[in-house]
XYZ file of C-alpha atoms in Angstrom:
721
model
C 78.210 61.374 52.453
C 76.750 57.867 52.073
C 78.832 54.978 53.352
C 79.464 51.764 51.414
C 77.355 49.842 53.921
C 74.438 52.210 53.291
C 74.751 51.753 49.476
C 74.769 47.992 49.877
C 71.394 48.045 51.574
C 69.692 50.305 48.996
C 67.088 48.717 46.710
C 68.094 47.891 43.096
C 66.772 50.127 40.338
C 64.030 48.704 38.064
C 65.201 46.154 35.516
C 64.038 48.342 32.633
C 66.248 51.224 33.819
C 69.244 48.890 34.047
C 68.633 47.546 30.539
C 68.319 51.104 29.202
C 71.590 52.105 30.849
C 73.430 49.288 29.014
C 71.604 50.011 25.728
C 69.609 46.780 25.883
C 65.993 46.664 24.816
C 63.264 44.416 26.191
C 60.557 42.754 24.100
C 57.729 40.229 24.342
C 56.239 38.214 21.480
C 52.819 36.556 22.031
C 52.473 33.721 19.528
C 48.730 33.363 20.191
C 47.835 36.951 19.232
C 50.766 37.637 16.888
C 51.590 40.890 18.766
C 55.080 42.064 19.744
C 55.560 44.495 22.641
C 58.743 46.656 22.658
C 60.100 48.978 25.299
C 61.605 52.323 24.271
C 65.157 51.014 23.828
C 64.023 48.017 21.807
C 61.963 50.322 19.561
C 65.006 52.553 19.040
C 67.191 49.608 18.087
C 64.598 48.642 15.469
C 64.761 52.141 13.940
C 61.468 53.315 15.475
C 60.805 56.292 17.764
C 62.295 55.622 21.232
C 59.001 54.958 23.017
C 57.156 51.805 24.090
C 55.046 50.351 21.311
C 53.051 47.238 20.414
C 53.311 46.056 16.811
C 51.974 43.244 14.726
C 54.283 40.428 13.634
C 54.293 41.841 10.093
C 55.317 45.274 11.397
C 58.293 43.823 13.243
C 59.245 41.594 10.326
C 59.589 44.617 8.043
C 62.442 45.946 10.228
C 64.600 42.797 9.846
C 66.619 41.531 6.918
C 64.385 38.850 5.239
C 67.149 36.251 5.264
C 67.690 36.739 8.996
C 63.949 36.548 9.691
C 63.781 33.139 8.023
C 66.803 32.094 10.078
C 65.326 33.141 13.408
C 62.092 31.272 12.675
C 63.999 27.976 12.775
C 65.957 29.074 15.857
C 62.732 29.869 17.737
C 61.102 26.570 16.800
C 64.184 24.709 18.003
C 64.193 26.605 21.316
C 60.488 25.884 21.834
C 61.030 22.182 21.144
C 64.051 21.929 23.449
C 63.033 24.475 26.102
C 66.314 26.360 25.644
C 67.310 29.925 24.825
C 66.794 31.265 21.316
C 69.820 33.317 20.280
C 70.584 34.948 16.916
C 72.188 37.914 15.183
C 69.784 40.052 13.131
C 70.329 42.905 10.689
C 68.007 45.931 11.088
C 66.813 47.613 7.882
C 65.516 51.160 7.289
C 62.784 52.285 4.874
C 65.311 52.263 2.014
C 66.239 48.628 2.790
C 69.692 49.598 4.028
C 71.279 47.880 7.031
C 71.531 50.392 9.860
C 72.782 48.122 12.613
C 73.151 44.521 13.773
C 71.523 43.397 17.001
C 71.830 40.311 19.123
C 68.558 38.748 20.266
C 68.291 36.394 23.233
C 64.889 35.081 24.292
C 63.301 32.395 26.411
C 60.103 30.610 25.318
C 57.345 30.343 27.921
C 54.944 27.534 27.047
C 51.177 27.958 27.640
C 49.620 24.694 26.486
C 49.655 24.663 22.702
C 50.766 28.298 22.503
C 53.850 30.115 23.739
C 55.340 33.552 24.165
C 58.917 34.733 23.851
C 60.459 37.111 26.340
C 63.862 38.471 25.478
C 66.325 41.280 24.920
C 67.903 43.144 21.992
C 71.409 44.554 22.120
C 73.452 46.232 19.419
C 76.680 44.440 18.446
C 79.562 45.320 16.205
C 79.738 43.854 12.717
C 81.972 40.762 12.765
C 85.378 41.031 11.198
C 85.965 39.116 7.959
C 86.714 35.472 8.722
C 85.605 35.714 12.361
C 81.916 35.020 11.857
C 82.115 31.705 10.105
C 79.445 30.212 12.336
C 76.985 33.073 12.812
C 73.515 32.846 11.352
C 74.008 35.883 9.139
C 77.018 34.435 7.350
C 76.163 33.031 3.934
C 79.146 30.665 3.977
C 77.866 29.012 7.119
C 74.400 28.567 5.678
C 75.691 27.184 2.403
C 78.075 24.730 4.079
C 75.373 23.659 6.515
C 72.813 23.075 3.761
C 75.342 21.153 1.659
C 76.254 19.016 4.666
C 72.614 18.254 5.503
C 71.850 17.335 1.885
C 74.803 14.938 1.750
C 73.980 13.466 5.149
C 70.315 13.015 4.226
C 71.171 11.283 0.971
C 73.701 8.967 2.621
C 71.335 8.032 5.453
C 68.455 7.479 3.021
C 70.558 5.000 1.032
C 71.635 2.997 4.110
C 69.814 -0.356 4.123
C 70.829 -1.809 7.473
C 71.535 -0.621 10.995
C 75.247 -1.247 10.483
C 75.250 0.933 7.342
C 73.380 3.715 9.169
C 75.947 3.670 11.958
C 78.821 3.765 9.452
C 77.282 6.812 7.782
C 76.727 8.527 11.142
C 80.349 7.874 12.138
C 81.613 9.410 8.902
C 79.632 12.662 9.120
C 81.880 15.747 9.048
C 79.785 18.619 10.389
C 80.497 22.184 9.211
C 82.522 24.201 11.694
C 82.572 21.583 14.441
C 83.216 17.875 14.442
C 82.474 15.364 17.222
C 85.265 13.169 18.505
C 82.965 10.415 19.732
C 79.512 9.231 18.730
C 77.109 6.739 20.265
C 73.594 5.599 19.397
C 71.407 4.339 22.233
C 68.304 2.239 21.767
C 65.415 1.342 24.052
C 64.504 -2.222 24.966
C 61.615 -2.200 27.411
C 62.755 -0.152 30.376
C 66.441 -0.536 29.542
C 68.855 1.647 27.591
C 71.169 -0.234 25.239
C 74.080 0.639 22.966
C 73.258 0.091 19.274
C 76.621 1.319 18.015
C 79.452 3.729 18.776
C 82.427 5.409 17.126
C 85.513 7.062 18.557
C 85.798 4.745 21.558
C 87.818 1.597 22.059
C 86.168 -1.822 21.907
C 84.790 -2.617 25.344
C 84.418 1.017 26.410
C 80.674 0.707 25.930
C 80.320 -1.974 28.640
C 79.100 0.331 31.469
C 76.426 1.799 29.182
C 75.232 -1.408 27.498
C 72.392 -2.287 29.874
C 71.283 0.797 31.778
C 67.857 1.464 33.283
C 65.877 4.401 31.937
C 65.645 5.800 35.461
C 69.449 6.096 35.639
C 70.934 9.572 36.195
C 72.558 9.567 32.755
C 72.021 12.167 30.009
C 70.925 9.625 27.356
C 68.367 8.114 29.760
C 67.183 11.641 30.644
C 66.710 12.395 26.937
C 64.677 9.213 26.340
C 62.507 9.889 29.408
C 61.712 13.514 28.568
C 62.147 13.631 24.786
C 64.277 16.824 25.025
C 67.881 17.347 24.045
C 70.588 17.831 26.661
C 73.595 20.076 25.904
C 76.582 20.044 28.253
C 79.143 22.699 27.319
C 81.758 21.818 29.947
C 82.832 19.060 32.312
C 81.729 21.232 35.231
C 78.197 21.438 33.847
C 78.146 17.671 33.260
C 79.374 17.005 36.789
C 76.823 19.344 38.387
C 73.797 18.052 36.438
C 74.678 14.333 36.430
C 76.998 13.687 39.369
C 76.209 9.953 39.603
C 77.309 9.049 36.068
C 79.975 11.733 35.633
C 82.792 9.311 36.609
C 81.789 7.079 33.654
C 82.243 9.961 31.225
C 85.249 11.636 32.839
C 87.715 8.972 31.744
C 87.159 9.788 28.038
C 88.614 13.294 28.398
C 85.850 15.121 26.483
C 84.968 18.794 27.008
C 81.426 19.064 25.624
C 78.510 16.718 24.961
C 75.226 16.820 23.076
C 72.545 14.192 23.729
C 69.600 14.344 21.324
C 66.392 12.288 21.156
C 65.795 9.960 18.214
C 62.100 10.469 17.540
C 59.906 8.774 14.933
C 56.187 9.529 14.630
C 56.168 11.168 18.057
C 57.822 8.190 19.752
C 61.342 8.362 21.170
C 63.171 5.236 20.044
C 66.591 6.130 21.468
C 69.210 8.831 21.849
C 72.247 10.053 19.924
C 75.387 11.328 21.652
C 77.960 13.619 20.048
C 81.020 14.285 22.233
C 83.782 16.878 21.610
C 87.351 17.187 22.828
C 87.135 20.991 22.772
C 84.574 23.356 24.363
C 81.422 23.906 22.300
C 78.874 26.555 23.268
C 76.128 24.925 21.206
C 74.843 28.019 19.480
C 71.391 27.883 17.894
C 72.967 27.090 14.529
C 74.968 24.216 15.975
C 71.924 22.905 17.822
C 69.868 23.191 14.648
C 72.380 21.099 12.702
C 72.587 18.480 15.447
C 68.792 18.308 15.761
C 68.322 17.887 12.015
C 70.932 15.132 11.883
C 69.250 13.392 14.841
C 65.890 13.453 13.051
C 67.382 12.007 9.867
C 69.292 9.418 11.900
C 66.102 8.374 13.696
C 64.260 7.963 10.399
C 67.146 5.972 8.908
C 67.365 3.674 11.943
C 63.609 3.138 11.871
C 63.668 2.261 8.167
C 66.648 -0.041 8.634
C 64.962 -1.768 11.576
C 61.775 -2.349 9.591
C 63.765 -3.594 6.584
C 65.778 -5.980 8.763
C 62.602 -7.300 10.368
C 61.084 -7.854 6.932
C 64.229 -9.601 5.746
C 64.222 -11.838 8.805
C 60.554 -12.642 8.222
C 60.972 -13.349 4.520
C 64.155 -15.337 5.089
C 62.276 -17.491 7.567
C 59.392 -17.827 5.123
C 61.804 -18.735 2.351
C 63.589 -21.326 4.484
C 60.281 -22.901 5.452
C 59.031 -23.042 1.860
C 62.172 -24.237 0.092
C 63.135 -27.720 1.236
C 66.537 -29.291 1.171
C 67.212 -31.863 -1.508
C 66.717 -34.869 0.697
C 68.946 -37.963 0.883
C 71.570 -38.864 -1.696
C 70.390 -40.673 -4.846
C 72.398 -43.768 -5.808
C 74.144 -43.186 -9.114
C 73.187 -39.498 -9.294
C 74.066 -36.139 -7.727
C 71.925 -33.060 -7.211
C 72.427 -29.315 -6.595
C 69.921 -26.471 -6.387
C 69.855 -22.705 -5.858
C 67.149 -20.157 -5.114
C 67.833 -16.406 -5.495
C 65.023 -13.966 -4.597
C 64.422 -10.874 -6.684
C 66.938 -8.030 -6.449
C 64.633 -5.649 -4.669
C 61.482 -5.656 -2.560
C 60.117 -8.819 -0.950
C 62.791 -11.487 -0.600
C 60.469 -14.384 -1.340
C 58.344 -14.980 -4.413
C 56.662 -17.591 -6.534
C 59.675 -19.666 -7.687
C 60.305 -23.028 -6.072
C 61.878 -26.441 -6.528
C 61.279 -29.745 -4.803
C 62.454 -33.340 -4.634
C 59.751 -35.931 -3.931
C 60.367 -39.605 -3.084
C 57.822 -41.711 -5.007
C 55.819 -44.580 -3.479
C 57.768 -47.456 -5.068
C 60.889 -46.343 -3.176
C 63.162 -46.608 -6.223
C 62.236 -43.478 -8.168
C 62.084 -39.797 -7.303
C 60.360 -36.742 -8.807
C 62.026 -33.383 -9.364
C 59.740 -30.356 -9.603
C 60.565 -26.774 -10.510
C 58.006 -24.024 -11.008
C 57.162 -20.352 -10.996
C 53.917 -18.809 -9.766
C 53.097 -15.528 -11.501
C 54.444 -12.539 -9.554
C 56.882 -12.194 -6.680
C 54.685 -10.836 -3.908
C 53.106 -12.268 -0.774
C 50.219 -13.798 -2.703
C 52.596 -15.512 -5.102
C 54.551 -16.910 -2.162
C 51.369 -18.195 -0.528
C 50.120 -19.824 -3.712
C 53.546 -21.351 -4.270
C 53.401 -23.001 -0.854
C 49.924 -24.376 -1.480
C 50.785 -25.630 -4.956
C 53.963 -27.289 -3.771
C 52.046 -29.190 -1.094
C 49.414 -30.260 -3.651
C 52.070 -31.551 -6.060
C 53.715 -33.565 -3.300
C 50.356 -35.053 -2.364
C 49.466 -36.041 -5.940
C 52.929 -37.518 -6.521
C 52.732 -39.462 -3.250
C 49.491 -41.043 -4.473
C 51.451 -42.660 -7.302
C 50.049 -40.711 -10.269
C 51.985 -40.435 -13.513
C 53.605 -37.058 -14.397
C 50.793 -36.017 -16.765
C 48.156 -36.809 -14.134
C 50.059 -34.949 -11.433
C 50.105 -31.741 -13.497
C 46.474 -32.106 -14.595
C 45.342 -32.379 -10.977
C 47.604 -29.504 -9.946
C 46.106 -27.292 -12.660
C 42.596 -27.984 -11.411
C 43.715 -27.282 -7.853
C 45.312 -23.924 -8.755
C 42.301 -22.890 -10.831
C 40.071 -23.617 -7.881
C 41.971 -21.555 -5.319
C 42.662 -18.557 -7.582
C 39.237 -18.228 -9.206
C 37.001 -19.288 -6.361
C 33.607 -17.593 -5.732
C 35.115 -15.841 -2.716
C 37.491 -14.021 -5.032
C 34.725 -12.690 -7.291
C 32.977 -9.343 -6.657
C 30.314 -9.898 -4.058
C 31.310 -13.540 -3.877
C 31.874 -13.826 -0.159
C 34.083 -12.784 2.737
C 37.241 -13.591 0.742
C 36.472 -11.033 -1.964
C 39.360 -8.657 -2.595
C 38.939 -5.153 -1.174
C 38.864 -3.666 -4.681
C 36.265 -6.115 -5.925
C 38.681 -7.370 -8.607
C 39.652 -10.999 -8.932
C 43.324 -11.848 -8.808
C 43.726 -15.032 -10.859
C 47.233 -16.429 -11.069
C 48.878 -19.077 -13.173
C 52.061 -21.080 -12.662
C 54.576 -22.704 -14.952
C 55.938 -26.071 -13.868
C 58.264 -28.853 -14.996
C 57.757 -32.290 -13.424
C 60.443 -34.946 -13.939
C 60.092 -38.548 -12.792
C 63.594 -40.003 -12.429
C 64.628 -43.654 -12.498
C 68.203 -43.553 -11.065
C 68.973 -47.113 -12.138
C 68.377 -46.579 -15.864
C 68.621 -42.811 -16.224
C 65.145 -42.690 -17.787
C 63.360 -39.372 -17.233
C 59.611 -39.000 -17.730
C 58.972 -35.269 -18.215
C 55.689 -33.352 -18.141
C 55.791 -29.613 -18.795
C 53.251 -26.849 -18.110
C 54.364 -23.716 -19.951
C 57.839 -23.924 -18.410
C 61.220 -23.543 -20.181
C 62.584 -26.808 -21.563
C 65.423 -28.538 -19.718
C 68.981 -28.336 -21.021
C 71.409 -31.257 -20.986
C 75.180 -30.989 -20.813
C 76.676 -34.064 -22.442
C 79.719 -35.853 -21.112
C 82.048 -33.980 -23.488
C 80.641 -30.532 -22.596
C 78.193 -30.175 -25.492
C 74.938 -28.508 -24.387
C 71.621 -29.322 -26.086
C 68.085 -28.240 -25.359
C 65.789 -31.196 -24.713
C 62.572 -30.200 -26.464
C 59.648 -31.700 -24.554
C 55.935 -31.807 -25.208
C 53.942 -29.497 -22.985
C 50.617 -27.980 -22.075
C 49.306 -24.659 -20.814
C 50.566 -23.170 -17.545
C 48.788 -24.475 -14.471
C 45.663 -22.577 -13.489
C 44.605 -21.415 -16.959
C 42.499 -24.387 -18.080
C 41.410 -27.049 -15.574
C 40.938 -29.553 -18.431
C 44.353 -29.043 -20.050
C 46.397 -32.132 -20.981
C 50.102 -32.525 -20.278
C 51.774 -35.104 -22.569
C 54.825 -36.930 -21.258
C 58.228 -36.973 -22.937
C 60.746 -39.726 -22.232
C 64.426 -38.776 -22.131
C 67.414 -40.922 -21.173
C 70.127 -39.229 -19.137
C 73.315 -41.021 -20.082
C 76.193 -41.538 -17.614
C 78.213 -38.316 -17.254
C 75.384 -36.091 -18.521
C 73.962 -33.222 -16.483
C 70.422 -31.890 -16.793
C 69.618 -28.290 -15.846
C 66.115 -27.213 -14.839
C 65.552 -23.493 -14.232
C 62.920 -20.788 -14.070
C 62.826 -17.940 -16.563
C 64.548 -15.618 -14.072
C 67.854 -17.355 -14.749
C 67.370 -16.871 -18.488
C 65.945 -13.356 -18.791
C 67.575 -11.424 -15.939
C 69.600 -8.509 -17.220
C 67.323 -7.599 -20.120
C 67.798 -10.853 -22.044
C 65.137 -12.667 -24.018
C 64.865 -16.453 -24.225
C 67.293 -16.741 -27.125
C 70.105 -14.530 -25.814
C 69.566 -15.755 -22.255
C 70.021 -19.397 -23.280
C 73.124 -18.458 -25.268
C 74.612 -16.901 -22.132
C 73.866 -19.970 -20.012
C 75.115 -22.353 -22.721
C 78.478 -20.585 -22.657
C 78.751 -21.099 -18.900
C 77.788 -24.766 -19.146
C 80.151 -25.525 -22.029
C 83.155 -23.770 -20.472
C 82.713 -25.294 -17.031
C 85.821 -27.247 -16.046
C 85.230 -27.546 -12.302
C 84.477 -30.539 -10.156
C 80.978 -30.963 -8.772
C 77.495 -29.583 -9.298
C 77.673 -27.137 -6.389
C 80.367 -25.108 -8.112
C 78.491 -25.227 -11.415
C 75.319 -23.956 -9.713
C 77.282 -21.055 -8.215
C 78.785 -20.163 -11.590
C 75.374 -20.128 -13.274
C 73.987 -17.726 -10.686
C 77.163 -15.634 -10.783
C 76.837 -15.273 -14.553
C 73.447 -13.655 -14.018
C 73.971 -11.707 -10.798
C 77.733 -11.232 -10.684
C 79.575 -8.000 -11.601
C 80.190 -9.209 -15.140
C 76.445 -9.470 -15.815
C 76.111 -5.692 -15.642
C 78.292 -5.339 -18.741
C 76.567 -8.006 -20.830
C 72.952 -6.904 -20.784
C 70.464 -8.312 -23.237
C 68.591 -6.693 -26.120
C 65.427 -5.845 -24.179
C 64.895 -2.427 -22.645
C 62.934 -3.861 -19.706
C 65.423 -4.920 -17.027
C 63.016 -5.855 -14.237
C 64.574 -8.569 -12.113
C 62.854 -11.873 -11.322
C 63.320 -14.690 -8.829
C 65.660 -17.501 -9.848
C 65.421 -21.232 -9.169
C 67.789 -23.767 -10.707
C 68.196 -27.534 -10.204
C 71.074 -29.620 -11.573
C 70.893 -33.419 -11.906
C 73.964 -35.408 -12.957
C 74.206 -39.130 -13.634
C 77.439 -40.644 -12.412
C 79.881 -41.310 -15.321
C 80.703 -44.863 -16.277
C 83.946 -46.391 -15.083
C 86.360 -46.283 -18.083
C 86.649 -49.597 -19.860
C 89.044 -50.906 -22.527
C 86.775 -50.969 -25.542
C 89.133 -49.382 -28.103
C 92.545 -50.680 -27.064
C 93.402 -47.553 -25.070
C 91.501 -48.337 -21.924
C 89.005 -45.508 -22.571
C 85.568 -45.576 -24.162
C 85.307 -43.297 -27.215
C 83.224 -40.142 -26.674
C 79.547 -40.554 -27.578
C 76.818 -37.967 -28.029
C 73.208 -39.091 -28.198
C 69.804 -37.486 -28.371
C 66.278 -38.784 -28.867
C 63.020 -37.067 -29.770
C 59.465 -38.190 -30.550
C 57.306 -36.146 -32.924
C 53.635 -37.018 -32.779
C 51.232 -36.921 -35.713
C 49.431 -33.914 -34.215
C 52.680 -31.965 -33.645
C 54.406 -31.494 -37.011
C 55.800 -28.185 -35.789
C 58.172 -30.159 -33.543
C 60.236 -31.158 -36.569
C 61.835 -27.735 -36.078
C 62.884 -28.892 -32.574
C 64.493 -31.970 -34.132
C 66.492 -29.823 -36.558
C 67.591 -27.548 -33.673
C 68.672 -30.477 -31.490
C 70.726 -31.932 -34.322
C 72.504 -28.617 -34.916
C 73.255 -28.281 -31.204
C 74.621 -31.818 -31.092
C 76.923 -31.066 -34.072
C 77.901 -27.542 -32.957
C 81.641 -28.296 -33.347
C 81.413 -30.532 -36.464
C 84.331 -29.684 -38.713
C 82.357 -29.217 -41.973
C 79.203 -27.071 -41.885
C 77.967 -28.475 -45.210
C 77.706 -31.930 -43.651
C 75.664 -30.462 -40.789
C 73.315 -28.779 -43.262
C 72.982 -32.070 -45.179
C 72.166 -33.980 -41.988
C 69.521 -31.410 -40.997
C 67.950 -31.590 -44.453
C 67.798 -35.396 -44.428
C 66.316 -35.509 -40.913
C 63.613 -33.039 -41.944
C 62.765 -35.155 -45.007
C 62.698 -38.429 -43.087
C 60.472 -37.190 -40.275
C 58.115 -35.363 -42.630
C 57.684 -38.579 -44.664
C 56.697 -40.486 -41.548
C 54.034 -37.917 -40.600
C 52.694 -37.658 -44.158
C 52.741 -41.311 -45.288
C 51.982 -43.207 -42.054
C 49.473 -42.966 -39.232
C 52.020 -43.138 -36.403
C 54.582 -40.993 -34.632
C 58.201 -40.468 -35.651
C 61.013 -41.403 -33.245
C 64.379 -39.738 -33.864
C 67.610 -41.330 -32.557
C 70.938 -39.539 -33.108
C 74.382 -40.771 -32.117
C 77.770 -39.147 -32.795
C 80.686 -41.387 -31.777
C 84.440 -40.896 -31.858
C 87.114 -38.220 -31.461
C 86.801 -34.800 -33.097
C 87.726 -34.966 -36.785
C 87.096 -38.721 -36.934
C 83.513 -38.975 -35.727
C 80.723 -41.036 -37.228
C 77.170 -39.691 -37.164
C 74.300 -42.188 -37.276
C 70.699 -40.966 -37.474
C 67.631 -43.235 -37.305
C 63.985 -42.306 -37.740
C 61.648 -45.102 -36.643
C 57.884 -45.488 -37.123
C 55.255 -48.174 -36.602
C 54.400 -48.759 -40.287
C 55.513 -51.957 -42.046
C 55.391 -50.305 -45.464
C 58.932 -49.881 -46.785
C 59.929 -46.760 -48.695
C 60.646 -47.090 -52.391
C 62.481 -44.967 -54.866
C 60.441 -42.631 -57.048
C 61.209 -40.647 -60.173
C 59.580 -37.283 -59.524
C 59.042 -34.844 -62.357
C 60.340 -31.333 -62.366
C 57.167 -29.933 -60.802
C 56.612 -32.733 -58.261
C 56.426 -31.689 -54.587
C 57.580 -35.024 -53.099
C 59.427 -38.235 -53.844
C 62.978 -36.911 -53.467
C 63.810 -38.144 -49.958
C 65.688 -41.314 -50.926
C 67.399 -39.485 -53.797
C 68.754 -36.901 -51.348
C 70.001 -39.589 -48.951
C 71.748 -41.414 -51.754
C 73.519 -38.200 -52.794
C 74.314 -36.706 -49.374
C 74.845 -39.685 -47.008
C 77.969 -41.797 -46.741
C 75.704 -44.780 -46.058
C 71.959 -45.297 -45.616
C 69.423 -48.037 -45.381
C 66.102 -49.350 -44.125
C 65.923 -51.805 -41.225
C 62.704 -53.724 -40.386
C 61.803 -53.859 -36.688
C 59.426 -56.003 -34.671
C 56.723 -53.426 -35.220
C 57.469 -51.058 -38.038
C 60.807 -50.029 -39.494
C 63.667 -47.515 -39.152
C 65.376 -45.518 -41.869
C 68.950 -44.576 -41.136
C 71.903 -42.754 -42.600
C 75.523 -42.188 -41.620
C 77.975 -39.323 -42.158
C 81.729 -39.547 -41.548
C 83.283 -36.321 -40.308
C 85.845 -34.795 -42.631
C 89.120 -33.795 -40.937
C 89.386 -30.085 -40.211
C 91.351 -28.237 -42.927
């Protein structure tokens, strides 16, 4: 009889015999050759004769359920990446594609340079009971819930635009079958580990981890150093592997931890911690989910970081290119806004400027828009703005300033270096990139309110009168800057009366939201007319809000194209007069005025005169009187252009309270020849102007002037019915 002490000293049986005794097979998979070696028990479990055999990868694959084979491929790749065990349940199929058994596979990857081999075991297991295998790889419910979760998480992280949004999404992730109690994202700054954000901890709990060296014995630092995930299934495992920093984690009362690298383009940019208040074994499926989330989180953080850097750069560029509106102007107030396009680069070609002129009494207001809203547009805008300031500082008149600016822009956008083969500045594609710019230049005399306006393809200014009426100030103009270096820019003189506000804007304020020029102006006119606030700053905010606020999404324009554009807007208001007792009440009666010059070479601008008159009389009580006034103005101005050699100057004034107003219209010219009544025949095409005035006007007449004459008429508003 052998004693117990003799048995204790006997050698152990071979490992293969022990595995066979417990019905466990042994196998080896060489990734380099694609061959799988099975011992006798492993072959039996796969439904083959119980003898050692070496098979190809395809031969082994045919014995497994195809769904499970696809599952184990991801498990193996994860184990190779992390250097951990690969564990999975697999269904074995016979020649008739029937499941004959379920086996449990556990293997360890052994890395050989770029290749690896798996060494592991196979053991038969019982089929799981219904409801008990919710997290096994062979359960369809688990796969479906995992895939749905990853799709939702990927979409949410892809839509996050800032680091704060990414962290909010990460904190709200509800993982299938297991849910972390605490999350933390660590970043790398030089050789230090920092906390980017956390969830599930109290404010201030992150203090010990905020500035930690990468050489620290802490799991997150270990992950960043080695680029491999760390899974700690119990406090005992945490304490044994990281005894130095265990006291920092012990106070949170967690039971399991997962630390995963955040890797982008092969570079580890940080680590992600998921902590649990209950024990987690971190099965291959759970590790796969955590690893996938970590990869998506790393990509989202990288995108957010790049976007934030770009925003910081473009914000700085914008601040450097858009000046403040300088010192206060006596007798006037100013407000301005710049809103970059809704998406993409946050700086473009729109700009505004305020330029003190050499005489010290006047200023120039400039607003413009370089074609496009990209980096080139921003660069050209900066150059053009500097050129305009330089030309204005030299004392040139508005027309000369724009003429010189057009030549300057033509020179820098169509230079020989920009032409194919033209020099080192040639574009990489060999295609020139000419650009043009629209611009409105206004020379302001604060003492008199006189505005000298030169326009280069830019929208006309709008004026809000003292009583809230809004009219478009039609101005003469030339081509956009940069199209023709020899283009002329005629000047238009406008008087800004006390209490009136002039709005200058780029087309982005008009057309944003799918509007065209007509519907866009109608939208802005409504805002200007209804404004009852105090101060230009509030009015500027309301104009931008009307375009970019929530309400703008429900009032889109007629155009299908809704591409957004940059917005620049400048408001100039002349201080109202102090009320005086001119009518016995202590208040001056309301007055509306407008003025327009139509040159001999611009007969088409008579249409602008008719439009201005209609805008001025928008609330006149009787529409027939408005139509009569428009007809008479058209006749008077046409007569000047046809029968004289000079220009026609239109002066309109509406004075008084609503329902009792008096309209006076004058058309002046430089000819001394007085009009005379004619008796046109039925087929005559002219000679009816004075006849119409006599029929339609309440009063009319001709007044000689120092040089030339003026023809005038008056209409008295009929009380509203």
